[in-house]
Coordinates of C-alpha atoms in Angstrom, one line a residue:
M1 CA 150.7 52.8 263.5
A2 CA 152.5 53.2 266.8
A3 CA 155.1 56.1 265.9
R4 CA 153.0 57.9 263.0
R5 CA 149.7 58.7 266.2
Q6 CA 153.3 59.4 267.7
Q7 CA 154.9 61.8 265.4
Q8 CA 151.0 63.7 264.8
S9 CA 151.1 64.1 268.3
Q10 CA 154.5 66.1 268.5
A11 CA 153.3 67.7 265.9
Q12 CA 149.7 68.8 267.7
R13 CA 151.2 69.7 270.3
A14 CA 154.1 71.3 268.2
A15 CA 150.7 73.7 267.0
G16 CA 149.7 74.5 270.7
R17 CA 146.4 71.3 270.5
A18 CA 146.8 68.4 272.6
A19 CA 145.8 64.8 271.5
V20 CA 143.0 63.3 273.4
E21 CA 142.5 60.0 273.0
V22 CA 139.8 57.1 272.2
D23 CA 139.7 55.3 275.9
E24 CA 139.7 52.0 274.2
Y25 CA 136.1 50.8 276.2
S26 CA 134.2 54.1 275.1
T27 CA 132.4 51.8 273.1
N28 CA 130.8 49.7 276.0
P29 CA 129.9 50.6 278.7
T30 CA 129.3 48.0 280.8
Q31 CA 133.3 47.0 280.1
A32 CA 134.0 50.4 281.1
F33 CA 132.4 49.9 284.3
T34 CA 133.9 46.5 285.9
F35 CA 137.2 47.7 284.8
Y36 CA 137.8 50.7 285.9
N37 CA 135.9 49.7 289.0
I38 CA 138.1 47.3 289.5
N39 CA 141.7 49.8 288.4
Q40 CA 140.9 52.4 289.8
G41 CA 144.0 53.1 291.2
R42 CA 146.0 53.0 288.5
F43 CA 144.6 55.7 287.3
Q44 CA 144.8 58.0 290.0
P45 CA 147.2 61.2 288.3
P46 CA 150.1 61.4 290.4
H47 CA 149.3 65.0 290.8
V48 CA 147.1 64.6 293.5
H49 CA 146.6 64.1 296.5
M50 CA 143.5 61.8 298.5
V51 CA 142.6 63.5 301.9
D52 CA 140.3 62.4 304.2
P53 CA 136.9 64.1 304.6
L54 CA 136.3 67.2 307.1
P55 CA 133.9 68.4 309.7
H56 CA 131.7 70.3 307.8
D57 CA 132.9 73.4 310.5
T58 CA 136.5 73.8 309.6
P59 CA 138.2 76.3 308.7
K60 CA 139.0 77.0 305.2
P61 CA 143.2 77.4 305.1
P62 CA 144.6 80.5 303.8
G63 CA 145.4 80.5 300.0
Y64 CA 143.0 77.4 298.7
T65 CA 139.4 77.2 296.8
R66 CA 137.1 75.4 298.7
F67 CA 133.6 73.7 296.7
V68 CA 131.1 72.9 298.6
C69 CA 129.1 69.8 296.5
I70 CA 125.9 68.5 296.8
S71 CA 123.4 66.2 295.0
D72 CA 119.4 65.2 295.1
T73 CA 118.3 67.2 298.4
H74 CA 114.7 65.9 296.9
S75 CA 113.7 69.6 299.5
R76 CA 115.7 67.9 301.6
T77 CA 117.7 71.3 303.0
D78 CA 116.0 71.9 306.3
A79 CA 119.2 69.3 308.3
I80 CA 122.0 69.8 306.2
Q81 CA 124.7 71.3 308.0
M82 CA 126.6 73.1 304.9
P83 CA 129.7 74.3 305.3
Y84 CA 131.5 77.4 303.9
G85 CA 133.5 77.1 300.7
D86 CA 134.3 79.6 297.9
V87 CA 132.3 77.9 295.0
F88 CA 128.7 75.6 296.2
I89 CA 128.1 73.4 293.9
H90 CA 124.3 71.6 293.4
A91 CA 124.3 69.1 291.5
G92 CA 121.0 67.9 290.8
D93 CA 118.3 66.4 291.9
F94 CA 116.5 69.4 293.8
T95 CA 112.7 69.1 294.0
E96 CA 110.8 66.2 295.2
L97 CA 108.1 66.6 292.5
G98 CA 109.1 70.1 291.1
L99 CA 106.4 71.9 292.6
P100 CA 106.6 76.0 292.2
S101 CA 106.7 76.3 296.2
E102 CA 109.9 73.4 296.5
V103 CA 111.9 76.2 294.1
K104 CA 110.7 78.8 295.3
K105 CA 112.0 77.1 299.4
F106 CA 115.2 75.2 296.9
N107 CA 116.6 79.9 296.0
D108 CA 115.6 81.2 300.0
W109 CA 117.9 78.3 300.5
L110 CA 121.1 78.2 298.4
V111 CA 120.5 82.6 299.0
G112 CA 121.2 82.1 302.8
T113 CA 124.1 79.7 302.0
H114 CA 126.6 82.4 301.9
H115 CA 129.3 81.3 298.8
S116 CA 130.5 83.4 296.7
Y117 CA 129.9 81.3 293.5
C118 CA 126.5 79.2 293.4
L119 CA 126.7 76.5 290.2
H120 CA 123.1 74.7 289.7
K121 CA 122.6 71.7 287.7
T122 CA 118.8 71.9 286.9

């Protein structure tokens, strides 16, 4: 069976397609969480290097792209010290109650962030 899968993967690569392996825990999220939580280091890709967070006012090195990602601000954006970035991502939950006034306040704040690209998950 493994040899057949390897042949299929080689054929897919030759055709310009990549095979996607199904995770053995995909049918049991609780077991997956437990397993991956315990074995996090095992799944760190070799080309990814973990770094310590930088202060919000650290200048961006030339030639780099800085992503600024936040979420769950719940209408409390006044006290946030936003670092400069090229891409700003707000991953959701920007209002407390979903009121139109909260949406307007968030949009006004978002315009003032001055990032080249803004993405927001609603």
